[in-house]
PDB file of C-alpha atoms in Angstrom:
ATOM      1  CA  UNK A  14     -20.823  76.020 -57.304  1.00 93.00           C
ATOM      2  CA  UNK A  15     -21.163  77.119 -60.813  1.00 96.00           C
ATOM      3  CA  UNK A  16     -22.268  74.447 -63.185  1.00 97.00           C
ATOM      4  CA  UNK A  17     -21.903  74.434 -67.288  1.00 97.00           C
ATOM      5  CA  UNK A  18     -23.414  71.884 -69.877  1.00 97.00           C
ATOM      6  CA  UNK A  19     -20.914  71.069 -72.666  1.00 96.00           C
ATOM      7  CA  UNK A  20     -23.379  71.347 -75.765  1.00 93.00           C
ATOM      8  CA  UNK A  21     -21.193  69.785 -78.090  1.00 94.00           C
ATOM      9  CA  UNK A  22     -22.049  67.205 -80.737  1.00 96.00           C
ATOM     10  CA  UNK A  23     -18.729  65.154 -80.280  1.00 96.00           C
ATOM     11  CA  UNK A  24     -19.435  64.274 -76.914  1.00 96.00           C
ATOM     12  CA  UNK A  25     -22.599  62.871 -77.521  1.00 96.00           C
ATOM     13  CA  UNK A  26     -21.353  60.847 -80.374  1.00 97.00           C
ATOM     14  CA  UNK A  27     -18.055  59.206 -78.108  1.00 97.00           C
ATOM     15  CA  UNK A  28     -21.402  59.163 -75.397  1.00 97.00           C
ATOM     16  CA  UNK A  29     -23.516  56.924 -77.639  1.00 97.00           C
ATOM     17  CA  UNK A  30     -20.576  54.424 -78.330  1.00 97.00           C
ATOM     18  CA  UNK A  31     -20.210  54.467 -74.066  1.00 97.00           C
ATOM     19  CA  UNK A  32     -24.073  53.411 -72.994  1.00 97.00           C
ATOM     20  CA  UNK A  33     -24.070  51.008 -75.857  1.00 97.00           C
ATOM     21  CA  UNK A  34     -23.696  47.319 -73.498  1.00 95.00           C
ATOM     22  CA  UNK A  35     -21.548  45.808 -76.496  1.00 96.00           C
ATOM     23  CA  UNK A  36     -18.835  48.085 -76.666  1.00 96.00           C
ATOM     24  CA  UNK A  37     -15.427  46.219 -74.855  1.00 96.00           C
ATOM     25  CA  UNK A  38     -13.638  47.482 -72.468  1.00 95.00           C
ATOM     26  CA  UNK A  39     -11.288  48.566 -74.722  1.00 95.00           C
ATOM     27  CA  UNK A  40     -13.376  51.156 -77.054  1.00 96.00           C
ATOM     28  CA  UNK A  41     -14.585  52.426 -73.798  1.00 96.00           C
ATOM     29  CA  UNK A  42     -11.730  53.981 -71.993  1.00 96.00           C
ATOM     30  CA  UNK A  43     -10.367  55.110 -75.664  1.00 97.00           C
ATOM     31  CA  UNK A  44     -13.794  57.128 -76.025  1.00 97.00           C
ATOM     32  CA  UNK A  45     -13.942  57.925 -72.200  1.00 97.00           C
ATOM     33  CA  UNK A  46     -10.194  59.665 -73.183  1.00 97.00           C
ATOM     34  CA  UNK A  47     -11.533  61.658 -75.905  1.00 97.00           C
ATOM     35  CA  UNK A  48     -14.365  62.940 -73.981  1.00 97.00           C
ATOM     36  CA  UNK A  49     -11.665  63.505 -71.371  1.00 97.00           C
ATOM     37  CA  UNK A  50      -9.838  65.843 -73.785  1.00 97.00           C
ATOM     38  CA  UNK A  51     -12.531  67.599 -74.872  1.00 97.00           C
ATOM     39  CA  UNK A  52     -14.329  68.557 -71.317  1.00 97.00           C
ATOM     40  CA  UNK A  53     -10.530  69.413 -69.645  1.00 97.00           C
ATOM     41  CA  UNK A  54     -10.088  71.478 -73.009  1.00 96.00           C
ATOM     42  CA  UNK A  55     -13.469  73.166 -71.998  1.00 95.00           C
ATOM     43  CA  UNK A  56     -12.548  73.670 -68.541  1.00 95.00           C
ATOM     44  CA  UNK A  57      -9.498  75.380 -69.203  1.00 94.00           C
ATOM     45  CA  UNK A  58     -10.371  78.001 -71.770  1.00 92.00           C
ATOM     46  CA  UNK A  59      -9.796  80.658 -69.570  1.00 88.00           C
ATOM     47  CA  UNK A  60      -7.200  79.489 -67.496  1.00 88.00           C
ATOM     48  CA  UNK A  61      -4.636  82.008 -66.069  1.00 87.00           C
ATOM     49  CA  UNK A  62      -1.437  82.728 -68.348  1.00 90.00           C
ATOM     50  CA  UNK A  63       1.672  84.583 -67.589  1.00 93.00           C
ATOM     51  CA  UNK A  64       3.447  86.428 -70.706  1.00 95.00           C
ATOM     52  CA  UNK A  65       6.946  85.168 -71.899  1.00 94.00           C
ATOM     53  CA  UNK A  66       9.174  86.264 -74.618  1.00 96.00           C
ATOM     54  CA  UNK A  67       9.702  83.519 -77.398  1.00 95.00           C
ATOM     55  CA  UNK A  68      12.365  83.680 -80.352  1.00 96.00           C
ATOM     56  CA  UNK A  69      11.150  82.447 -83.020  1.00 96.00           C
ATOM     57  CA  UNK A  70      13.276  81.374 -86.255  1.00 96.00           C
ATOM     58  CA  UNK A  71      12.887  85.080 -87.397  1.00 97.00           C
ATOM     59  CA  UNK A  72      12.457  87.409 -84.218  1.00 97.00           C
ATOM     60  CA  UNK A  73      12.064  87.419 -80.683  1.00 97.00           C
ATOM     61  CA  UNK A  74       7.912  87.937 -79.758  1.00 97.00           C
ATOM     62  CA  UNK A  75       5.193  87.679 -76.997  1.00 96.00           C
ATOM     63  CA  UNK A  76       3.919  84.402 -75.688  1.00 95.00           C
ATOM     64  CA  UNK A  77       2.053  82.899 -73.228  1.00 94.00           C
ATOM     65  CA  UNK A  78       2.505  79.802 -70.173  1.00 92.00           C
ATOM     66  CA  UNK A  79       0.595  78.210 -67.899  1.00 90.00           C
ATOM     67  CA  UNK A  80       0.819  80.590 -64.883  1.00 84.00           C
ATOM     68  CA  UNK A  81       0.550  77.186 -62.692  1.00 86.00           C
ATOM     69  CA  UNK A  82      -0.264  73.749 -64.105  1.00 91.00           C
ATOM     70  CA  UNK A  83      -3.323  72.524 -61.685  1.00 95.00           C
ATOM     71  CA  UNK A  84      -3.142  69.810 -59.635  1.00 96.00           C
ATOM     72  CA  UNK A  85      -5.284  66.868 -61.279  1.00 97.00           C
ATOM     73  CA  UNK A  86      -7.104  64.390 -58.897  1.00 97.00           C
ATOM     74  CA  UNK A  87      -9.190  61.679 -60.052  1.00 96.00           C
ATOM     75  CA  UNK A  88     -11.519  60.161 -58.007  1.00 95.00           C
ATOM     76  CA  UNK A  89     -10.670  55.895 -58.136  1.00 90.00           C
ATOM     77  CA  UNK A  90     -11.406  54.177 -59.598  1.00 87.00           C
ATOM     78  CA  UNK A  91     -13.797  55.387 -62.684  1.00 91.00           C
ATOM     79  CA  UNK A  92     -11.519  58.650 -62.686  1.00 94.00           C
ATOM     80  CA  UNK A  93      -8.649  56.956 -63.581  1.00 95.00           C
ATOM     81  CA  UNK A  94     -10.062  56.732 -67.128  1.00 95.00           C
ATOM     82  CA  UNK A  95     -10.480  60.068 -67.518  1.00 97.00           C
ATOM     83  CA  UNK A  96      -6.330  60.735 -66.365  1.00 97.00           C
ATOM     84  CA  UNK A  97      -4.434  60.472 -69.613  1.00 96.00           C
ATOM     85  CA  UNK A  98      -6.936  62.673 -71.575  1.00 96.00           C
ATOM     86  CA  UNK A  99      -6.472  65.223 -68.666  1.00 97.00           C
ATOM     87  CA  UNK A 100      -2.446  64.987 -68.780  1.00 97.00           C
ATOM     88  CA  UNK A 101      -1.986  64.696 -72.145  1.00 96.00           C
ATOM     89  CA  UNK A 102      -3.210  68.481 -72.105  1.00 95.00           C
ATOM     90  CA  UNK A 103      -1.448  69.335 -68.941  1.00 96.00           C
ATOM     91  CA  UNK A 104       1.883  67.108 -68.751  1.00 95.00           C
ATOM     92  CA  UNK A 105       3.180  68.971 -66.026  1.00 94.00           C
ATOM     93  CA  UNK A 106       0.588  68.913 -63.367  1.00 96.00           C
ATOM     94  CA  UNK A 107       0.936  66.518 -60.538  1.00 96.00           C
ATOM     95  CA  UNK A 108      -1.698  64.266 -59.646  1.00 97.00           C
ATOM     96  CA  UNK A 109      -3.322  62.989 -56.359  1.00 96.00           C
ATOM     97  CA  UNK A 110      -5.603  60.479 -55.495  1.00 95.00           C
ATOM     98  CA  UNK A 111      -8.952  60.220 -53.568  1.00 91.00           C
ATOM     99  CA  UNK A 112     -10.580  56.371 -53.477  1.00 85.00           C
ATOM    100  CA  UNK A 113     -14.185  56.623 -52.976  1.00 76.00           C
ATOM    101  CA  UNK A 114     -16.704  53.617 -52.737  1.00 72.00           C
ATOM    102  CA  UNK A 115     -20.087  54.075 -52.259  1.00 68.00           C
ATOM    103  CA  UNK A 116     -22.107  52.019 -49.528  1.00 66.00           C
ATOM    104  CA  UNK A 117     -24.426  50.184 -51.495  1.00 64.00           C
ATOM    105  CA  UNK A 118     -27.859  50.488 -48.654  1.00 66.00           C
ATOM    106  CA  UNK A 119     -26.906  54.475 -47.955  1.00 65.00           C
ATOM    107  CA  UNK A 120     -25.820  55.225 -51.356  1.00 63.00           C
ATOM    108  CA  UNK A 121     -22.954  57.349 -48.765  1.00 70.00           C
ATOM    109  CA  UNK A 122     -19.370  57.472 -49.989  1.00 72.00           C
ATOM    110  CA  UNK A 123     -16.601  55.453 -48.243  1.00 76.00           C
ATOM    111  CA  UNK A 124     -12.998  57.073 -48.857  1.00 79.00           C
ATOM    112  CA  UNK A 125     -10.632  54.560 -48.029  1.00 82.00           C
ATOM    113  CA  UNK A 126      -7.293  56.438 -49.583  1.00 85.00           C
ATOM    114  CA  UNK A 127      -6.293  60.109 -49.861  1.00 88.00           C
ATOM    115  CA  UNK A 128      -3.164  61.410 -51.411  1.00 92.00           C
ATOM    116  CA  UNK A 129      -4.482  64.840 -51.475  1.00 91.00           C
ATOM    117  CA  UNK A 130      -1.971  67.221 -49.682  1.00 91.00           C
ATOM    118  CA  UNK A 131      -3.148  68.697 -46.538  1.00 90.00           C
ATOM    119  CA  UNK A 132      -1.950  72.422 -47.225  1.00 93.00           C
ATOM    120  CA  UNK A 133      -2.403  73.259 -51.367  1.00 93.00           C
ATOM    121  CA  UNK A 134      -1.284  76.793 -50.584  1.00 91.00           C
ATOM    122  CA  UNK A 135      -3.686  78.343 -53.392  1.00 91.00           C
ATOM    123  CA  UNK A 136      -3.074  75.836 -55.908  1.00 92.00           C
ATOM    124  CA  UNK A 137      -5.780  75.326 -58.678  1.00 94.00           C
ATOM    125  CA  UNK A 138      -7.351  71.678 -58.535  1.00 96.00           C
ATOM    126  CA  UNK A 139      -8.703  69.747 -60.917  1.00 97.00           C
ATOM    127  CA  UNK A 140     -11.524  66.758 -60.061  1.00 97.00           C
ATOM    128  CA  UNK A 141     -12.212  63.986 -62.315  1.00 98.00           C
ATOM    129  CA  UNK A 142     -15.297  61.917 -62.211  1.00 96.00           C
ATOM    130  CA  UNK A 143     -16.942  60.810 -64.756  1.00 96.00           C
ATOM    131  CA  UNK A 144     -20.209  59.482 -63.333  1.00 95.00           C
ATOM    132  CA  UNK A 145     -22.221  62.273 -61.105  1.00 96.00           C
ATOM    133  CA  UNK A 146     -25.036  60.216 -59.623  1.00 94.00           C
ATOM    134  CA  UNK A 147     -25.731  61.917 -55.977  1.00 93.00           C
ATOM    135  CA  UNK A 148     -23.066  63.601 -56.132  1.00 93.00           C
ATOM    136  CA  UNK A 149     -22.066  62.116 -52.668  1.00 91.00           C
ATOM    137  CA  UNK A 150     -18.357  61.155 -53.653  1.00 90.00           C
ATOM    138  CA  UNK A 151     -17.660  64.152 -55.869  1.00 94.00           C
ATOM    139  CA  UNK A 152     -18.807  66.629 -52.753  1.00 94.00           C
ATOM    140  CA  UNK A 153     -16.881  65.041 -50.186  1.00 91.00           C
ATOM    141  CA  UNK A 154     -14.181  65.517 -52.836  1.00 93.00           C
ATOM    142  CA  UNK A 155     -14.495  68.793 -53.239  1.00 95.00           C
ATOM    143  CA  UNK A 156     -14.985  69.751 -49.324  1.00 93.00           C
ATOM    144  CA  UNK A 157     -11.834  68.045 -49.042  1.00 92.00           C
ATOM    145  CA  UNK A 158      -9.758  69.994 -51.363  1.00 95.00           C
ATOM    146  CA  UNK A 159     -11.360  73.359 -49.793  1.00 94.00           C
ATOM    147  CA  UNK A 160     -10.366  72.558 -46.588  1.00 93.00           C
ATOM    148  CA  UNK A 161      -6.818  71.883 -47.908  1.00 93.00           C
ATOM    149  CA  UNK A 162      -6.525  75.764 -49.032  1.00 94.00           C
ATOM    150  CA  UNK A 163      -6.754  75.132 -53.030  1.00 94.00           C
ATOM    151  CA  UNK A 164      -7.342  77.565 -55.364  1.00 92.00           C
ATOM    152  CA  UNK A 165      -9.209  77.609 -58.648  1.00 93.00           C
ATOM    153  CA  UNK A 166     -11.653  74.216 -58.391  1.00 96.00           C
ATOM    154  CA  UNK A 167     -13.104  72.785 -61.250  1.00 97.00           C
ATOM    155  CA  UNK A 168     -15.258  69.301 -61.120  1.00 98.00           C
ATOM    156  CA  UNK A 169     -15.044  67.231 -64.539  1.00 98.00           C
ATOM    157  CA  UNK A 170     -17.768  64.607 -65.239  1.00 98.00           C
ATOM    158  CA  UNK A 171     -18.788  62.957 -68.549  1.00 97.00           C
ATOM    159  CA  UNK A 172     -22.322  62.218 -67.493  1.00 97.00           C
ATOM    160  CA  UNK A 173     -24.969  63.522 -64.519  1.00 97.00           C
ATOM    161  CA  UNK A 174     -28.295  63.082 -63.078  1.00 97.00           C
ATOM    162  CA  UNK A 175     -30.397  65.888 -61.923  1.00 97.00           C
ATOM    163  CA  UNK A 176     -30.144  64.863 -58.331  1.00 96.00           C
ATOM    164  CA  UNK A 177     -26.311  65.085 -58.670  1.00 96.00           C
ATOM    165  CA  UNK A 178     -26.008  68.587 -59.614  1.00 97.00           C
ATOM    166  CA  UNK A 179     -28.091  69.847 -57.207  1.00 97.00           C
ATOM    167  CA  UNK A 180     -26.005  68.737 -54.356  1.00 96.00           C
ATOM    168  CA  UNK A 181     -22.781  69.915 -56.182  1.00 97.00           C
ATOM    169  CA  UNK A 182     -24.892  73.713 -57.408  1.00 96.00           C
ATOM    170  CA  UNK A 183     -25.438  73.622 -53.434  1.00 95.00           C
ATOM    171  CA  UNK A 184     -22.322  73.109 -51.757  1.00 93.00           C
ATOM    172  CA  UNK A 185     -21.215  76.276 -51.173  1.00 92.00           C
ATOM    173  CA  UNK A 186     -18.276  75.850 -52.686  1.00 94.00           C
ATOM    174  CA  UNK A 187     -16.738  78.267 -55.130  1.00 94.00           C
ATOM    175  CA  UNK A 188     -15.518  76.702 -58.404  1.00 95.00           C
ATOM    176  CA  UNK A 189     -17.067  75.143 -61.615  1.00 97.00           C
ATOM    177  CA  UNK A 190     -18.503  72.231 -62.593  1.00 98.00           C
ATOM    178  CA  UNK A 191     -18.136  70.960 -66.536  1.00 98.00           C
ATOM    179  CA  UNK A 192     -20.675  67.926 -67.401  1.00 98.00           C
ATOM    180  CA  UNK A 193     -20.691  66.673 -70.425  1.00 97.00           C
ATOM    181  CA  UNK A 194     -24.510  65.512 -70.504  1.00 97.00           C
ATOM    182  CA  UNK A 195     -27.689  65.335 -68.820  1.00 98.00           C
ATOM    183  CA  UNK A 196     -29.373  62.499 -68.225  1.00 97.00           C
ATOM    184  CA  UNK A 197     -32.900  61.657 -66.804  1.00 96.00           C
ATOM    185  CA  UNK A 198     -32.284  60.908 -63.226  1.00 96.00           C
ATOM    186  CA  UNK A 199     -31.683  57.852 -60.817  1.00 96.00           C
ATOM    187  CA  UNK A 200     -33.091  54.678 -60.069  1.00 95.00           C
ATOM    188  CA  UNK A 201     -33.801  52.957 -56.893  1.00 92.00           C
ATOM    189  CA  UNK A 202     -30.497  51.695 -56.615  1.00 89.00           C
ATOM    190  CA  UNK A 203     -28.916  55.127 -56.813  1.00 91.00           C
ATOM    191  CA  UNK A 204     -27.760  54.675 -60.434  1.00 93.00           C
ATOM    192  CA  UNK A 205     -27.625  56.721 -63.396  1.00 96.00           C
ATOM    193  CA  UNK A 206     -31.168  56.133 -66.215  1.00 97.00           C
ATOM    194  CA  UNK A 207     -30.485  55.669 -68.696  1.00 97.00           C
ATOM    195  CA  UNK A 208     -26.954  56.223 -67.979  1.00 96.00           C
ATOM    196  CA  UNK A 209     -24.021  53.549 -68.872  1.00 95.00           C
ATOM    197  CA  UNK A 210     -23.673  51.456 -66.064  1.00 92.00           C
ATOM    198  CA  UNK A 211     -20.698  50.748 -63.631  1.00 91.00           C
ATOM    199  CA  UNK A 212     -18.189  53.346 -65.367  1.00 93.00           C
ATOM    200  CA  UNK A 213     -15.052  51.147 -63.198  1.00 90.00           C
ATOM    201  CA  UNK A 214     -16.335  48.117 -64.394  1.00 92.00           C
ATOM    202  CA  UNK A 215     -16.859  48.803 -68.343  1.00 92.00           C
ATOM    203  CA  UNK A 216     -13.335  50.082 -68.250  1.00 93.00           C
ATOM    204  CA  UNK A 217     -11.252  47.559 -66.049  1.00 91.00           C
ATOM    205  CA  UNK A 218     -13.640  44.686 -65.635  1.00 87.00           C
ATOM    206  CA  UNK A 219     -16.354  43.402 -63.028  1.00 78.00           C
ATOM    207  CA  UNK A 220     -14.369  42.863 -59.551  1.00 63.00           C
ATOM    208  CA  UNK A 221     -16.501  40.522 -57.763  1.00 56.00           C
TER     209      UNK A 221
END
């Protein structure tokens, strides 16, 4: 799978404001939105149009659609954060939902629900997680949404360790991967250094 940094100095300003431990809950999804918008706007620069005529106030001219609005599916529940930036770019795309825990002495992901139609019929899909720490829960994801016959697959995630993209650049699977940043790596716990913590948690709270 094809991966791509997003050098941009934005995202590692709204970045800053989500690793800092005293920003609330709700400064963090707003910035977790706007980085949202900006890797989605990324991922989409050249997505496939179809031509249309337009009248305009003055004459009739050449435009441009969406040939097919992708299907967005956010991986719960950190991706949830990272839906309205994606649909406020794309408010006609469906959305599905894959659940994904991990197991906290394997570090393996536990899916425990799956809207994700069986048969996409060439559909173009579009992941979001924001945290890419193995990259367990995003390739079990993405193996899913092969095997359901999708089309164009592209993998959104704010922040990634090394370890993460390399499973993802070695699935086999063809698509792209936008990141936002690079950080240094994991700890012995499986978790992103220095990283931002539990990205579910700073959003929606610690569920204990």
């Amino acid at each position: 799978m094809e991966i791509e940094i997003v050098n941009h100095n934005l995202i590692k300003e709204r970045l800053t404001v989500l690793r800092d431990s005293e920003t609330p809950n709700s400064i963090f999804r707003q910035n977790l939105h706007d980085l949202s918008v900006f890797l989605v706007y990324e991922a989409l620069r050249n997505v496939d149009l179809e031509k249309k005529l337009v009248k305009t106030p003055l004459v009739e001219t050449e435009g441009w659609t969406l040939e097919c609005a992708p299907l967005l599916v956010p991986i719960v529940r950190a991706g949830l954060g990272m839906l309205d930036g994606a649909l406020s770019i794309l408010p006609n795309s469906d959305v599905c939902f894959l659940g994904a825990r991990r197991d906290e002495e394997t570090f393996q992901p536990e899916i425990y629900m799956n809207t994700i139609p069986n048969e996409l019929d060439g559909c173009g899909v579009i992941v979001l997680d924001p945290m890419l720490a193995t990259g367990g829960s995003l390739l079990h994801a993405l193996q899913l949404i092969k095997d359901s016959g999708a089309g164009r697959i592209v993998a959104i995630s704010v922040l990634a360790a090394p370890q993460g993209l390399e499973t993802i650049a070695a699935s086999g699977i063809d698509g792209k991967l936008f990141v936002g940043y690079v950080d240094e790596g994991l700890n012995k716990s499986a978790f992103i250094l220095p990283g931002l913590g539990d990205a579910g948690d700073r959003q929606f709270g610690q569920i204990t």
